Amino acid sequence: MQACAPCHGANARGRGPVAAALVRAPADLTSLRARHGAFPRDELVAVLSGEREIPDHGTREMPAWNQRFAARGAPGVAAVYARRRLELLTGFLESIQNEDAGSEATPVQ
C-alpha cells in the first residue's frame, strides 16, 4: 500500500497528497466491491500490471506496478516476484473493502 498512498491516500480512499495534481481523481480503493457488485480481482490485476488501461485516464498516470516490482526481483525470477507482489496487493485491497461504500466514491471506468 506504500506505493499506492501518494495518490490513493494512507486510507486508500483516493485523497493522497498528490491527488490534487492529477488529471483525474484517484479511485476510492475501499469501494471496489460495492461499485462492481463483486471484487474485480482479475480486472484489478490487469490494471495494476499495465495489461489494461483505464480509458478515462487518457495517458497512463498510474505506474505499471509489475515493471516496478520486477526491477526489485532477483534475475531469473523477476516476473514471478512481480506477479506475486501484484497478487498480494490485490489480496490486501480485497481485505479493506467497505461494504457500505460506493455511493460517494469516485467511479473506476
JSON list of N, CA and C in Angstrom, two decimals, residues 30 92-98:
[
{"chain": "A", "resi": 30, "resn": "THR", "atom": "N", "xyz": [-11.37, 1.42, -1.39]},
{"chain": "A", "resi": 30, "resn": "THR", "atom": "CA", "xyz": [-12.14, 0.65, -0.40]},
{"chain": "A", "resi": 30, "resn": "THR", "atom": "C", "xyz": [-13.55, 0.36, -0.88]},
{"chain": "A", "resi": 92, "resn": "PHE", "atom": "N", "xyz": [-4.70, -7.64, -0.49]},
{"chain": "A", "resi": 92, "resn": "PHE", "atom": "CA", "xyz": [-4.84, -6.60, 0.53]},
{"chain": "A", "resi": 92, "resn": "PHE", "atom": "C", "xyz": [-6.02, -5.69, 0.21]},
{"chain": "A", "resi": 93, "resn": "LEU", "atom": "N", "xyz": [-6.11, -5.26, -1.05]},
{"chain": "A", "resi": 93, "resn": "LEU", "atom": "CA", "xyz": [-7.22, -4.38, -1.44]},
{"chain": "A", "resi": 93, "resn": "LEU", "atom": "C", "xyz": [-8.56, -5.07, -1.23]},
{"chain": "A", "resi": 94, "resn": "GLU", "atom": "N", "xyz": [-8.62, -6.36, -1.48]},
{"chain": "A", "resi": 94, "resn": "GLU", "atom": "CA", "xyz": [-9.87, -7.09, -1.24]},
{"chain": "A", "resi": 94, "resn": "GLU", "atom": "C", "xyz": [-10.21, -7.10, 0.25]},
{"chain": "A", "resi": 95, "resn": "SER", "atom": "N", "xyz": [-9.18, -7.15, 1.10]},
{"chain": "A", "resi": 95, "resn": "SER", "atom": "CA", "xyz": [-9.41, -7.23, 2.54]},
{"chain": "A", "resi": 95, "resn": "SER", "atom": "C", "xyz": [-9.89, -5.91, 3.15]},
{"chain": "A", "resi": 96, "resn": "ILE", "atom": "N", "xyz": [-9.71, -4.79, 2.45]},
{"chain": "A", "resi": 96, "resn": "ILE", "atom": "CA", "xyz": [-10.11, -3.49, 3.02]},
{"chain": "A", "resi": 96, "resn": "ILE", "atom": "C", "xyz": [-11.40, -2.95, 2.41]},
{"chain": "A", "resi": 97, "resn": "GLN", "atom": "N", "xyz": [-12.16, -3.80, 1.75]},
{"chain": "A", "resi": 97, "resn": "GLN", "atom": "CA", "xyz": [-13.39, -3.34, 1.12]},
{"chain": "A", "resi": 97, "resn": "GLN", "atom": "C", "xyz": [-14.42, -2.93, 2.16]},
{"chain": "A", "resi": 98, "resn": "ASN", "atom": "N", "xyz": [-15.03, -1.79, 1.94]},
{"chain": "A", "resi": 98, "resn": "ASN", "atom": "CA", "xyz": [-16.08, -1.26, 2.80]},
{"chain": "A", "resi": 98, "resn": "ASN", "atom": "C", "xyz": [-17.41, -1.54, 2.11]}
]
